Amino acid sequence: MLASLCVYLVSLTPDLNVVGCECGARARLVRRRQAVEKLAAAIVREFPVGTRISRPQGGFVLWIELPSEVDSVQLYEDALKSHINTAPGTLFTSRPLYRQCLRMNCGIPWSDEVADALTLLGQLAHQQSIVPAASV
């Protein structure tokens, strides 16, 4: 509990020396922030053009807005077949909104497995974003 409180306090004011806060809490916070940055960079690199990222203050999640032709619920279902879990935007509203949005958890440590999962998720999103040519 104390470590969680320390991480929270340090996240508010990184230069703050919190009495009783172990060095490990600051190191965990730095690693989590780095994971957020790596995840965001991978999304920019792997996802379709037009994808936008929102980084809420003080959290370890990213909101991803995909191009309008990408359905985040279908993307979730396709990704789940490869054991990749995402959170479609529709989970966070009772109205028919945010179908092209995803919430990504950045609280897990960055690894090759995470990078590979993001590459596959980007490929799945690309498959949906390809607009078929009009039939002649």
PDB file of C-alpha atoms in Angstrom:
ATOM      1  CA  MET A   1       0.000   0.000   0.000  1.00  0.00           C
ATOM      2  CA  LEU A   2       2.802   2.424   0.922  1.00  0.00           C
ATOM      3  CA  ALA A   3       4.580   1.735  -2.374  1.00  0.00           C
ATOM      4  CA  SER A   4       1.386   2.510  -4.330  1.00  0.00           C
ATOM      5  CA  LEU A   5       0.934   5.757  -2.439  1.00  0.00           C
ATOM      6  CA  CYS A   6       4.562   6.667  -3.110  1.00  0.00           C
ATOM      7  CA  VAL A   7       4.180   5.982  -6.819  1.00  0.00           C
ATOM      8  CA  TYR A   8       1.081   8.171  -6.881  1.00  0.00           C
ATOM      9  CA  LEU A   9       2.735  11.041  -4.994  1.00  0.00           C
ATOM     10  CA  VAL A  10       5.884  10.880  -7.097  1.00  0.00           C
ATOM     11  CA  SER A  11       3.755  10.886 -10.270  1.00  0.00           C
ATOM     12  CA  LEU A  12       2.182  14.176  -9.178  1.00  0.00           C
ATOM     13  CA  THR A  13       5.488  15.891  -8.524  1.00  0.00           C
ATOM     14  CA  PRO A  14       8.492  13.935  -9.820  1.00  0.00           C
ATOM     15  CA  ASP A  15      10.977  16.123  -7.908  1.00  0.00           C
ATOM     16  CA  LEU A  16       9.215  15.508  -4.600  1.00  0.00           C
ATOM     17  CA  ASN A  17      11.161  13.532  -1.998  1.00  0.00           C
ATOM     18  CA  VAL A  18       8.475  11.554  -0.230  1.00  0.00           C
ATOM     19  CA  VAL A  19       9.514  10.629   3.310  1.00  0.00           C
ATOM     20  CA  GLY A  20       9.562   6.842   3.714  1.00  0.00           C
ATOM     21  CA  CYS A  21       9.281   6.225   0.000  1.00  0.00           C
ATOM     22  CA  GLU A  22      11.624   3.496  -1.105  1.00  0.00           C
ATOM     23  CA  CYS A  23      13.794   3.954  -4.166  1.00  0.00           C
ATOM     24  CA  GLY A  24      12.028   1.020  -5.797  1.00  0.00           C
ATOM     25  CA  ALA A  25       8.776   2.979  -6.131  1.00  0.00           C
ATOM     26  CA  ARG A  26      10.490   5.713  -8.147  1.00  0.00           C
ATOM     27  CA  ALA A  27      12.218   3.109 -10.335  1.00  0.00           C
ATOM     28  CA  ARG A  28       8.886   1.347 -11.006  1.00  0.00           C
ATOM     29  CA  LEU A  29       7.313   4.658 -11.958  1.00  0.00           C
ATOM     30  CA  VAL A  30      10.146   5.396 -14.406  1.00  0.00           C
ATOM     31  CA  ARG A  31       9.815   1.920 -15.974  1.00  0.00           C
ATOM     32  CA  ARG A  32       6.051   2.365 -16.351  1.00  0.00           C
ATOM     33  CA  ARG A  33       6.478   5.760 -17.994  1.00  0.00           C
ATOM     34  CA  GLN A  34       9.024   4.233 -20.376  1.00  0.00           C
ATOM     35  CA  ALA A  35       6.553   1.450 -21.194  1.00  0.00           C
ATOM     36  CA  VAL A  36       3.916   4.079 -22.052  1.00  0.00           C
ATOM     37  CA  GLU A  37       6.354   5.823 -24.407  1.00  0.00           C
ATOM     38  CA  LYS A  38       7.427   2.565 -26.071  1.00  0.00           C
ATOM     39  CA  LEU A  39       3.819   1.493 -26.526  1.00  0.00           C
ATOM     40  CA  ALA A  40       2.903   4.865 -28.049  1.00  0.00           C
ATOM     41  CA  ALA A  41       5.894   4.714 -30.426  1.00  0.00           C
ATOM     42  CA  ALA A  42       4.938   1.185 -31.520  1.00  0.00           C
ATOM     43  CA  ILE A  43       1.354   2.278 -32.186  1.00  0.00           C
ATOM     44  CA  VAL A  44       2.542   5.169 -34.363  1.00  0.00           C
ATOM     45  CA  ARG A  45       4.835   2.776 -36.243  1.00  0.00           C
ATOM     46  CA  GLU A  46       2.488  -0.230 -36.613  1.00  0.00           C
ATOM     47  CA  PHE A  47      -1.081   1.118 -36.842  1.00  0.00           C
ATOM     48  CA  PRO A  48      -2.867   2.579 -39.871  1.00  0.00           C
ATOM     49  CA  VAL A  49      -2.287   6.165 -40.954  1.00  0.00           C
ATOM     50  CA  GLY A  50      -4.796   8.412 -39.232  1.00  0.00           C
ATOM     51  CA  THR A  51      -4.557   6.625 -35.874  1.00  0.00           C
ATOM     52  CA  ARG A  52      -4.498   9.113 -33.005  1.00  0.00           C
ATOM     53  CA  ILE A  53      -3.247   8.626 -29.432  1.00  0.00           C
ATOM     54  CA  SER A  54      -4.493  10.330 -26.299  1.00  0.00           C
ATOM     55  CA  ARG A  55      -2.381  10.110 -23.134  1.00  0.00           C
ATOM     56  CA  PRO A  56      -4.460  10.849 -20.033  1.00  0.00           C
ATOM     57  CA  GLN A  57      -2.505  12.621 -17.283  1.00  0.00           C
ATOM     58  CA  GLY A  58      -1.333  10.469 -14.397  1.00  0.00           C
ATOM     59  CA  GLY A  59      -2.343   7.113 -15.810  1.00  0.00           C
ATOM     60  CA  PHE A  60      -0.824   4.101 -17.446  1.00  0.00           C
ATOM     61  CA  VAL A  61      -3.333   3.736 -20.268  1.00  0.00           C
ATOM     62  CA  LEU A  62      -3.505   5.109 -23.781  1.00  0.00           C
ATOM     63  CA  TRP A  63      -6.667   5.862 -25.718  1.00  0.00           C
ATOM     64  CA  ILE A  64      -6.300   4.985 -29.372  1.00  0.00           C
ATOM     65  CA  GLU A  65      -8.619   6.450 -32.014  1.00  0.00           C
ATOM     66  CA  LEU A  66      -8.407   4.369 -35.163  1.00  0.00           C
ATOM     67  CA  PRO A  67      -9.525   5.435 -38.645  1.00  0.00           C
ATOM     68  CA  SER A  68     -13.331   5.388 -38.900  1.00  0.00           C
ATOM     69  CA  GLU A  69     -13.451   2.209 -41.001  1.00  0.00           C
ATOM     70  CA  VAL A  70     -11.774   0.168 -38.227  1.00  0.00           C
ATOM     71  CA  ASP A  71     -14.212  -1.493 -35.834  1.00  0.00           C
ATOM     72  CA  SER A  72     -12.548  -1.895 -32.419  1.00  0.00           C
ATOM     73  CA  VAL A  73     -14.993  -4.633 -31.367  1.00  0.00           C
ATOM     74  CA  GLN A  74     -14.097  -6.711 -34.442  1.00  0.00           C
ATOM     75  CA  LEU A  75     -10.416  -5.884 -33.835  1.00  0.00           C
ATOM     76  CA  TYR A  76     -10.792  -7.092 -30.238  1.00  0.00           C
ATOM     77  CA  GLU A  77     -12.398 -10.360 -31.411  1.00  0.00           C
ATOM     78  CA  ASP A  78      -9.731 -10.937 -34.068  1.00  0.00           C
ATOM     79  CA  ALA A  79      -6.896 -10.162 -31.640  1.00  0.00           C
ATOM     80  CA  LEU A  80      -8.338 -12.404 -28.932  1.00  0.00           C
ATOM     81  CA  LYS A  81      -7.878 -15.386 -31.280  1.00  0.00           C
ATOM     82  CA  SER A  82      -4.126 -14.748 -30.890  1.00  0.00           C
ATOM     83  CA  HIS A  83      -4.429 -14.223 -27.124  1.00  0.00           C
ATOM     84  CA  ILE A  84      -4.094 -10.443 -27.415  1.00  0.00           C
ATOM     85  CA  ASN A  85      -6.496  -8.593 -25.150  1.00  0.00           C
ATOM     86  CA  THR A  86      -7.601  -5.024 -25.784  1.00  0.00           C
ATOM     87  CA  ALA A  87     -10.490  -2.926 -24.511  1.00  0.00           C
ATOM     88  CA  PRO A  88     -12.813  -1.638 -27.246  1.00  0.00           C
ATOM     89  CA  GLY A  89     -14.123   1.864 -26.657  1.00  0.00           C
ATOM     90  CA  THR A  90     -17.709   0.615 -26.573  1.00  0.00           C
ATOM     91  CA  LEU A  91     -17.021  -0.919 -23.136  1.00  0.00           C
ATOM     92  CA  PHE A  92     -16.762   2.560 -21.651  1.00  0.00           C
ATOM     93  CA  THR A  93     -20.133   3.968 -22.658  1.00  0.00           C
ATOM     94  CA  SER A  94     -23.769   2.954 -22.599  1.00  0.00           C
ATOM     95  CA  ARG A  95     -24.396   4.785 -25.881  1.00  0.00           C
ATOM     96  CA  PRO A  96     -23.348   3.665 -29.372  1.00  0.00           C
ATOM     97  CA  LEU A  97     -20.074   5.610 -29.345  1.00  0.00           C
ATOM     98  CA  TYR A  98     -16.310   5.020 -29.603  1.00  0.00           C
ATOM     99  CA  ARG A  99     -16.553   2.011 -31.918  1.00  0.00           C
ATOM    100  CA  GLN A 100     -13.255   3.070 -33.543  1.00  0.00           C
ATOM    101  CA  CYS A 101     -11.471   3.518 -30.178  1.00  0.00           C
ATOM    102  CA  LEU A 102      -9.341   1.234 -27.992  1.00  0.00           C
ATOM    103  CA  ARG A 103      -8.005   1.620 -24.491  1.00  0.00           C
ATOM    104  CA  MET A 104      -4.545   0.113 -24.081  1.00  0.00           C
ATOM    105  CA  ASN A 105      -3.091  -0.821 -20.699  1.00  0.00           C
ATOM    106  CA  CYS A 106       0.527   0.294 -20.312  1.00  0.00           C
ATOM    107  CA  GLY A 107       1.030  -1.131 -16.823  1.00  0.00           C
ATOM    108  CA  ILE A 108       2.774  -4.259 -18.033  1.00  0.00           C
ATOM    109  CA  PRO A 109       6.542  -4.299 -18.573  1.00  0.00           C
ATOM    110  CA  TRP A 110       7.749  -3.762 -22.135  1.00  0.00           C
ATOM    111  CA  SER A 111       9.023  -6.955 -23.754  1.00  0.00           C
ATOM    112  CA  ASP A 112       9.526  -8.581 -27.153  1.00  0.00           C
ATOM    113  CA  GLU A 113       6.207 -10.362 -26.598  1.00  0.00           C
ATOM    114  CA  VAL A 114       4.415  -7.014 -26.129  1.00  0.00           C
ATOM    115  CA  ALA A 115       6.127  -5.599 -29.233  1.00  0.00           C
ATOM    116  CA  ASP A 116       5.094  -8.650 -31.280  1.00  0.00           C
ATOM    117  CA  ALA A 117       1.501  -8.376 -30.023  1.00  0.00           C
ATOM    118  CA  LEU A 118       1.355  -4.705 -31.056  1.00  0.00           C
ATOM    119  CA  THR A 119       2.736  -5.559 -34.484  1.00  0.00           C
ATOM    120  CA  LEU A 120       0.005  -8.178 -34.962  1.00  0.00           C
ATOM    121  CA  LEU A 121      -2.668  -5.814 -33.618  1.00  0.00           C
ATOM    122  CA  GLY A 122      -1.479  -3.172 -36.095  1.00  0.00           C
ATOM    123  CA  GLN A 123      -1.660  -5.702 -38.937  1.00  0.00           C
ATOM    124  CA  LEU A 124      -5.227  -6.616 -37.966  1.00  0.00           C
ATOM    125  CA  ALA A 125      -6.174  -2.926 -37.881  1.00  0.00           C
ATOM    126  CA  HIS A 126      -4.561  -2.428 -41.304  1.00  0.00           C
ATOM    127  CA  GLN A 127      -6.658  -5.281 -42.714  1.00  0.00           C
ATOM    128  CA  GLN A 128      -9.828  -3.472 -41.641  1.00  0.00           C
ATOM    129  CA  SER A 129      -8.640  -0.097 -42.891  1.00  0.00           C
ATOM    130  CA  ILE A 130      -8.156  -1.301 -46.458  1.00  0.00           C
ATOM    131  CA  VAL A 131     -11.117   0.064 -48.352  1.00  0.00           C
ATOM    132  CA  PRO A 132     -12.100  -2.293 -51.177  1.00  0.00           C
ATOM    133  CA  ALA A 133     -11.974  -0.822 -54.667  1.00  0.00           C
ATOM    134  CA  ALA A 134     -15.339   0.045 -56.190  1.00  0.00           C
ATOM    135  CA  SER A 135     -16.619  -2.651 -58.505  1.00  0.00           C
ATOM    136  CA  VAL A 136     -16.826  -1.671 -62.127  1.00  0.00           C
TER     137      VAL A 136
END
